[in-house]
Structures are given as structure tokens and as C-alpha cells.
Coordinates of C-alpha atoms and ligand atoms in Angstrom, one line a residue:
M27 CA 151.0 56.1 74.3
C28 CA 151.1 52.8 76.2
I29 CA 154.6 51.9 78.3
V30 CA 154.7 48.4 75.5
N31 CA 154.5 50.8 72.6
I32 CA 157.3 53.1 74.1
A33 CA 159.8 50.0 74.8
L34 CA 158.9 48.7 71.7
I35 CA 160.0 52.3 69.9
Y36 CA 163.4 52.2 72.1
I37 CA 163.9 48.9 71.0
N38 CA 163.1 49.3 67.4
N39 CA 165.9 52.3 67.8
L40 CA 168.6 50.2 69.2
V41 CA 168.5 47.9 66.6
N42 CA 168.5 50.7 63.7
Q43 CA 171.1 52.1 65.5
K44 CA 173.1 49.2 65.5
A45 CA 172.4 48.4 61.9
L46 CA 173.5 51.9 61.0
G47 CA 176.9 51.3 63.1
M48 CA 175.8 54.3 65.6
S49 CA 176.6 54.5 69.1
T50 CA 173.9 54.7 71.6
I51 CA 174.1 58.2 73.9
E52 CA 173.0 57.9 77.5
T53 CA 175.4 60.1 79.4
V54 CA 176.6 63.1 78.3
G55 CA 179.5 64.9 79.8
V56 CA 179.5 68.9 79.4
I57 CA 182.9 70.4 79.8
G58 CA 182.5 74.1 80.7
A59 CA 179.4 75.3 83.1
G60 CA 178.9 79.0 81.7
Q61 CA 176.1 80.4 79.6
M62 CA 176.8 77.7 76.8
G63 CA 177.4 74.7 79.2
N64 CA 174.8 75.4 81.3
G65 CA 172.3 75.9 78.4
I66 CA 173.7 72.5 76.8
A67 CA 173.4 70.4 80.4
H68 CA 169.7 72.0 80.8
V69 CA 168.6 70.9 77.2
C70 CA 170.5 67.6 77.3
A71 CA 169.0 66.5 80.9
L72 CA 165.6 67.4 79.5
A73 CA 165.5 65.0 76.8
G74 CA 166.4 62.5 79.3
Y75 CA 170.0 62.1 79.0
N76 CA 171.9 61.6 82.0
V77 CA 174.6 64.6 82.1
L78 CA 177.9 65.2 84.3
L79 CA 179.1 68.9 84.5
N80 CA 182.4 69.9 84.8
D81 CA 184.0 72.9 85.3
V82 CA 187.1 74.3 87.1
S83 CA 185.4 74.1 90.6
Q84 CA 182.3 72.8 92.3
D85 CA 181.0 76.2 93.1
R86 CA 181.0 76.9 89.2
I87 CA 178.8 73.6 88.7
D88 CA 176.7 74.8 91.7
A89 CA 176.1 78.0 90.1
A90 CA 175.3 76.6 86.9
V91 CA 172.7 74.0 88.0
N92 CA 171.1 77.3 90.1
V93 CA 171.1 79.1 86.5
I94 CA 169.6 76.0 85.2
S95 CA 167.0 75.4 87.6
K96 CA 166.0 79.5 87.2
N97 CA 165.4 78.8 83.6
L98 CA 163.1 75.7 84.1
T99 CA 161.0 77.5 86.0
R100 CA 160.6 79.8 83.8
Q101 CA 159.6 77.2 81.1
V102 CA 157.5 75.5 83.8
S103 CA 155.5 79.0 84.6
K104 CA 155.3 79.5 80.7
E105 CA 153.8 76.1 80.6
V106 CA 156.3 74.9 78.0
I107 CA 157.4 71.8 80.3
S108 CA 155.9 70.6 83.3
Q109 CA 157.0 70.5 86.9
Q110 CA 157.5 66.8 86.9
D111 CA 159.6 67.6 83.8
M112 CA 161.8 69.9 85.7
D113 CA 162.4 67.7 88.7
L114 CA 163.5 64.7 86.5
A115 CA 165.7 67.2 84.3
L116 CA 167.5 68.1 87.8
E117 CA 167.8 64.7 89.1
R118 CA 169.8 64.0 85.7
I119 CA 172.4 66.4 86.0
G120 CA 175.4 65.5 87.9
S121 CA 178.9 66.8 89.0
G122 CA 181.3 65.6 86.3
L123 CA 184.4 66.5 88.9
P124 CA 187.0 65.3 89.0
L125 CA 187.3 64.8 85.6
D126 CA 187.8 61.4 85.8
R127 CA 183.7 61.0 86.4
L128 CA 183.7 61.8 82.7
S129 CA 184.7 57.9 82.0
E130 CA 180.9 57.2 82.1
A131 CA 179.9 59.6 79.2
D132 CA 178.8 58.8 75.6
I133 CA 179.6 61.7 74.1
V134 CA 181.5 64.9 76.0
I135 CA 180.7 68.3 74.9
E136 CA 183.2 71.2 75.5
A137 CA 181.8 74.5 75.7
A138 CA 184.8 76.1 77.2
T139 CA 186.1 79.6 76.8
E140 CA 186.7 80.5 73.1
K141 CA 190.7 80.2 73.2
E142 CA 192.1 77.7 71.2
D143 CA 195.2 76.9 73.5
I144 CA 192.5 76.4 76.7
K145 CA 190.2 74.1 74.6
A146 CA 193.4 71.9 73.3
Q147 CA 194.5 71.6 77.0
I148 CA 191.2 70.4 77.9
F149 CA 191.2 67.9 75.0
R150 CA 194.5 66.4 75.8
D151 CA 193.1 66.3 79.8
V152 CA 190.2 64.8 79.5
T153 CA 191.3 61.9 76.6
P154 CA 193.0 59.8 79.2
Y155 CA 190.0 59.3 80.8
L156 CA 187.2 58.4 77.9
K157 CA 185.7 55.4 76.9
D158 CA 187.2 54.4 73.2
S159 CA 184.2 54.4 72.1
A160 CA 183.2 58.0 73.1
I161 CA 182.5 61.0 71.0
L162 CA 184.4 64.0 72.0
A163 CA 182.6 67.1 70.5
T164 CA 183.2 70.6 71.1
N165 CA 180.9 73.7 70.9
T166 CA 183.6 76.1 69.3
S167 CA 181.7 79.1 67.7
S168 CA 184.4 79.6 65.1
I169 CA 187.7 77.5 65.6
S170 CA 188.8 74.7 62.7
I171 CA 187.0 71.6 64.1
T172 CA 190.4 69.7 62.4
R173 CA 192.8 71.4 64.2
L174 CA 191.2 71.0 67.6
A175 CA 190.8 67.6 66.6
S176 CA 194.4 66.8 66.1
A177 CA 194.6 68.0 69.8
S178 CA 192.8 65.0 70.9
D179 CA 193.4 61.3 70.8
R180 CA 190.1 60.4 68.3
P181 CA 190.2 62.8 65.5
E182 CA 187.6 60.2 63.7
R183 CA 185.3 60.7 66.9
F184 CA 185.5 64.5 66.9
V185 CA 182.8 66.6 65.7
G186 CA 181.7 70.3 66.0
V187 CA 178.3 70.7 67.6
H188 CA 177.6 73.8 67.9
F189 CA 174.8 75.1 70.1
M190 CA 173.1 78.8 69.8
N191 CA 172.6 80.9 73.1
P192 CA 170.2 80.6 75.0
V193 CA 170.1 77.2 74.4
P194 CA 167.0 76.6 75.7
V195 CA 165.3 78.7 73.5
M196 CA 167.2 78.8 70.2
K197 CA 166.0 76.1 67.6
L198 CA 169.5 75.4 65.8
V199 CA 172.4 73.4 66.4
E200 CA 175.1 73.4 63.7
I201 CA 177.1 70.1 63.0
I202 CA 180.6 70.2 61.5
R203 CA 182.8 67.6 60.2
G204 CA 186.6 67.7 60.9
L205 CA 188.8 66.4 57.7
A206 CA 188.9 63.0 60.2
T207 CA 185.5 62.6 61.4
S208 CA 183.8 59.5 60.7
Q209 CA 180.3 59.1 58.9
E210 CA 179.2 57.0 62.3
T211 CA 180.1 60.2 64.7
Y212 CA 178.5 62.6 62.1
D213 CA 175.0 60.2 62.0
T214 CA 175.2 59.7 66.1
S215 CA 175.7 63.2 66.7
A216 CA 173.1 64.1 64.2
Q217 CA 170.4 61.8 65.8
F218 CA 171.6 63.2 69.2
V219 CA 170.6 66.6 68.2
D220 CA 167.4 65.4 66.9
K221 CA 166.4 64.0 70.0
L222 CA 167.1 67.5 71.8
G223 CA 164.2 68.5 69.5
K224 CA 166.7 71.2 67.6
T225 CA 167.2 71.6 63.9
L226 CA 170.5 71.1 62.6
T227 CA 172.2 72.2 60.0
N228 CA 175.6 71.1 58.2
S229 CA 178.5 73.7 57.9
E230 CA 181.8 72.8 56.4
D231 CA 184.5 73.5 58.5
F232 CA 185.6 77.3 57.6
P233 CA 186.5 80.1 59.9
A234 CA 183.1 80.7 62.4
F235 CA 181.2 78.0 60.2
I236 CA 177.5 79.6 59.0
V237 CA 176.0 81.5 61.6
N238 CA 178.6 83.2 63.0
R239 CA 180.5 84.0 59.4
I240 CA 177.2 85.8 58.9
L241 CA 176.4 87.3 62.3
M242 CA 179.5 88.6 63.2
P243 CA 180.6 90.8 60.3
M244 CA 176.8 92.6 60.9
I245 CA 177.9 92.7 64.7
N246 CA 181.3 94.1 64.1
E247 CA 179.8 96.7 61.7
A248 CA 177.3 98.0 64.3
V249 CA 180.5 98.8 66.2
Y250 CA 181.9 100.3 63.3
T251 CA 178.8 102.1 62.5
L252 CA 178.7 103.5 66.6
Y253 CA 182.7 104.1 66.4
E254 CA 182.2 106.3 63.4
G255 CA 179.4 108.3 64.8
V256 CA 177.0 107.5 62.4
G257 CA 174.5 106.6 65.8
S258 CA 174.0 106.2 69.0
V259 CA 173.7 102.8 70.7
E260 CA 170.1 103.2 70.9
S261 CA 169.6 104.4 67.3
I262 CA 171.5 101.7 65.8
D263 CA 169.6 99.0 68.2
T264 CA 166.5 100.6 67.7
S265 CA 166.8 100.8 64.0
M266 CA 167.8 97.0 63.6
K267 CA 164.8 96.1 65.7
L268 CA 162.5 97.9 64.2
G269 CA 163.6 98.3 60.5
A270 CA 164.9 94.5 60.3
N271 CA 162.8 92.9 62.8
H272 CA 165.6 91.5 64.7
P273 CA 164.3 90.7 68.2
M274 CA 167.6 92.5 70.2
G275 CA 170.0 95.1 68.5
P276 CA 173.0 94.3 67.3
L277 CA 175.0 96.0 70.1
M278 CA 172.7 94.4 72.8
L279 CA 172.8 91.1 71.1
A280 CA 177.1 91.3 71.4
D281 CA 176.7 92.3 74.9
F282 CA 174.4 88.6 75.7
I283 CA 177.0 87.1 73.8
G284 CA 179.9 88.5 75.5
L285 CA 181.9 91.2 73.7
D286 CA 185.0 88.7 74.4
T287 CA 183.7 85.9 72.4
C288 CA 182.5 88.4 69.5
L289 CA 186.2 89.5 69.1
S290 CA 187.8 86.3 69.5
I291 CA 185.0 85.1 66.6
M292 CA 186.0 88.0 64.7
Q293 CA 189.9 87.5 65.2
V294 CA 189.1 83.7 63.9
L295 CA 187.6 85.3 60.3
H296 CA 190.5 88.0 60.1
D297 CA 193.2 85.5 60.6
G298 CA 191.7 82.5 59.0
L299 CA 190.1 84.3 55.7
A300 CA 192.5 86.7 55.3
D301 CA 190.6 89.7 54.3
T302 CA 190.5 93.3 55.8
K303 CA 186.4 93.0 55.8
Y304 CA 186.7 91.0 58.8
R305 CA 188.9 93.6 60.8
P306 CA 187.5 93.9 64.4
C307 CA 186.4 97.2 65.0
P308 CA 189.0 99.1 67.8
L309 CA 186.3 100.1 69.5
L310 CA 185.2 96.4 70.1
V311 CA 189.1 95.8 71.0
K312 CA 188.6 98.8 73.8
Y313 CA 185.6 97.7 75.4
V314 CA 186.8 93.9 75.8
E315 CA 190.4 95.4 77.1
A316 CA 188.5 97.5 79.6
G317 CA 186.8 94.1 80.9
W318 CA 183.6 95.2 79.8
L319 CA 182.1 91.8 78.3
G320 CA 178.4 92.7 78.1
R321 CA 175.9 90.9 80.5
K322 CA 178.5 88.5 82.1
T323 CA 180.2 91.1 83.4
N324 CA 177.3 93.8 83.9
R325 CA 179.0 96.2 81.6
G326 CA 179.2 96.5 77.8
F327 CA 177.6 98.5 75.4
Y328 CA 174.5 99.0 77.8
D329 CA 175.4 99.2 81.6
Y330 CA 173.1 96.4 83.1
R331 CA 173.5 97.2 87.1
G332 CA 170.5 99.2 87.2
E333 CA 166.9 98.2 87.1
N334 CA 166.8 99.0 82.9
P335 CA 170.1 98.8 80.7
V336 CA 171.6 102.4 80.0
P337 CA 173.5 102.5 77.2
T338 CA 177.5 103.4 77.9
R339 CA 178.2 105.8 75.1
Ligands
CAA422 N1 166.0 79.6 79.1 C1 164.7 79.0 78.9 N2 164.0 79.9 78.3 C2 164.3 81.2 77.6 C3 165.7 81.4 78.6 C4 166.5 80.5 78.8 N3 168.0 81.0 79.3 N4 165.7 83.0 78.0 C5 164.8 83.0 77.4 N5 163.8 82.1 77.6 C6 162.4 82.1 77.2 C7 161.6 82.8 77.8 O1 160.8 82.5 78.9 C8 160.3 83.7 76.6 O2 159.4 81.9 76.6 P1 158.1 82.5 76.1 O3 158.0 82.6 74.7 O4 157.3 80.8 76.1 O5 157.1 83.6 76.9 C9 161.4 83.5 75.3 O6 162.3 82.9 75.8 C10 161.2 85.0 75.2 O7 162.1 85.1 76.2 P2 162.1 87.0 76.9 O8 160.5 87.1 77.2 O9 162.5 87.1 78.1 O10 162.6 87.8 76.2 P3 162.6 88.3 74.9 O11 161.2 88.3 74.2 O12 163.4 89.8 75.1 O13 163.7 87.0 74.0 C11 165.6 86.2 73.2 C12 164.9 86.6 74.4 C13 164.8 84.8 73.2 C14 166.8 85.9 73.8 C15 165.4 87.0 72.0 O14 165.8 88.1 72.6 C16 166.4 86.7 71.2 O15 165.9 85.3 70.2 N6 167.4 87.0 70.7 C17 168.4 87.0 69.7 C18 169.0 85.7 70.4 C19 170.1 85.1 69.0 O16 170.2 86.1 68.1 N7 171.2 84.3 69.7 C20 172.0 83.5 68.8 C21 173.3 84.5 68.9 S1 174.3 83.7 68.2 C22 175.1 82.6 69.0 O17 174.8 82.1 70.0 C23 176.2 81.4 68.4 C24 177.5 82.2 68.8 O18 178.3 81.4 68.9 C25 177.9 83.4 69.3

């Protein structure tokens, strides 16, 4: 496609956005440089957005950029992207420290730990620096968008944008409106997700939305199956991989997501829906209490310290 055509499409898009009352997103702030945050930064930079990555220290941001670089290299070697795409994506990622750098962002996506008080504190800290027009989004996997929005100064420009792990591979993003989310915020967020090359689904603001409402009770049931001695770690995971065609067994997937995150989501379901069927398995609680959180701590239902994962029970 020649450069004139690209310019015309760009101008056309801008005109359409204005006509629909949407704001234009050029710079994305990402708060939290962990596994979800670095994945979100990765896909945003590849899609052409400038990214400002924020965390509690520059070391954590540097570590995240290292992971992004490794994952981009993997995509180059698989010929999913070119070396030039990778170089340009890395150039687009800058540090979002200190927090006032996020004043440049058109959308800020919070991807911090799944704890409501921490997220609410982040919103209180960041909002004084944001442009009036900026959208504040959260990647929460379960917590009420309406409640989180009320901790910000902009409930009408607040939205849930929930990515799946690993972000560069998984095609889905759930968009969740809070009670006050405006149509313009929804439309701008949907267009942003579309530009990332992801497919969006729309979920109402109920505990754990769609994916985790269905996925987490399945994982929790797998932990109960282990707890009650119905099967070993290996037989449970092999059964679901070969018997239900899941790419990973539920226990390995739990380790991959993080057992603390799985437990937090089950607690949100249990508290929010008040149904005993969402009771977190005591064995899941025990693993979290031990600090065996899965891949990120090198131990969960599997031990990852050796060459191959070894079941821990
Ligand atoms: N970045 C870029 N590419 C990556 C990647 C990453 N972080 N991780 C894996 N890939 C790519 C690999 O390069 C490979 O590419 P090709 O297909 O082009 O070869 C592909 O993904 C598959 O990876 P691997 O060959 O290394 O390993 P695999 O076949 O075992 O797949 C997996 C790994 C994609 C993670 C797969 O096991 C899988 O889909 N697992 C289930 C993941 C899942 O269910 N995620 C949702 C969790 S729920 C959630 O996220 C919501 C929440 O709030 C908790």
C-alpha cells in the first residue's frame, strides 16, 4: 500500500473518530510491569502505540523490558513479526517513572496485583497527573469495575479492559463497563482493542466477568480433585489435556496464572455471589500461604527449579 493511501486511511479514521465523539489514542500508560503489564506493553508497542511503563522501581521496568525483548525475539524467530517490527516496538517503550510522566498518556491501563486496596490507591495516586480526556482502564480479572471507578475522579472515563495471559498470544480481550462508563469511553476502548489485533467480548460488570467466572471454578475443582485424592497432579493435568483438549492441564495453568491470583478471583466470586460452590479449595489457600505461587516463585503444583517441571504432590 502506498504512503498516500496510508495517510488517507489515517485522516479518514481521525474524521470518523471525531464524528463518533471518540478520542484518539497515541500514548498508552501501563501501571504494573509484571506478567500482564509487560504483555500489554508488548502488544501496544507492536501495534504502533507509544508506551510508558510504570512500576514501583526502574529495576522492575528494566526487567519487564528484558522479558518483552525475549518474547519479541521469539516472535521474530517464529516469523510472526520482522526484526524491524521488533526494533520499532522496543523504541516505543519508555519509562513511566515518575508517575507524572503519565500526563502524556491518552489511556492508562492499570495491571497491578489483584488486590482492591492496592488498585484503589494507584487510582488515587495517578489521577492528579492525568489529562482530563484520558481514559483510565483496569486489567482486573474479577473486581467490580463500578467500585474501582468510584476510587477515581472519572467514573465516566473508566473501563475494564481484561487481557488474557500470555497477552502476545491470546486473542481475547474482555471489555467491561462500569455503571457510569460513557458510550464514548466504550467506543474508544473497543477501537483501541481492535487496533491491537485482538477480538473483544463484552461482559457485564459481575464478579470475575465471563472468562474467569467459568475458568476459575474449573481450576478450583481441579485443586479439590487433587485435595480429595481423586487423582495425582499428573493424572489430573493429563486427563484434561488429552481428555478435553486443553492446551495445558488446569494445575499447570493455575501455576501459569499465579496461585495468588487464582485464590483472589475465587474469593471475589465467593464474596460477590455468596454461593458455596465458589468456596476456594483449602489446598489452594495452603499453597498461597506457603508462598508457592506457581511459575513466578518457581514452585506451585509443580517445581520449576530443574530442567523439567516436577509435581510437588
Ligand atoms: N510471547 C510471545 N509469544 C509467546 C509467548 C509470549 N509470552 N508465550 C508463548 N508464545 C508463543 C510461542 O512462540 C509459540 O508460537 P508458535 O505457535 O508461532 O510456535 C506459541 O506461543 C506456543 O508456545 P510454545 O510452543 O512455547 O508452548 P505451547 O504450545 O505449550 O503454548 C501457551 C504455550 C500458548 C501458553 C499454551 O500452553 C496455552 O494456550 N495455554 C493456555 C493459556 C490460557 O488458558 N490462558 C488464559 C489464562 S486465563 C487469563 O489469563 C485470565 C486471567 O485473568 C487469569
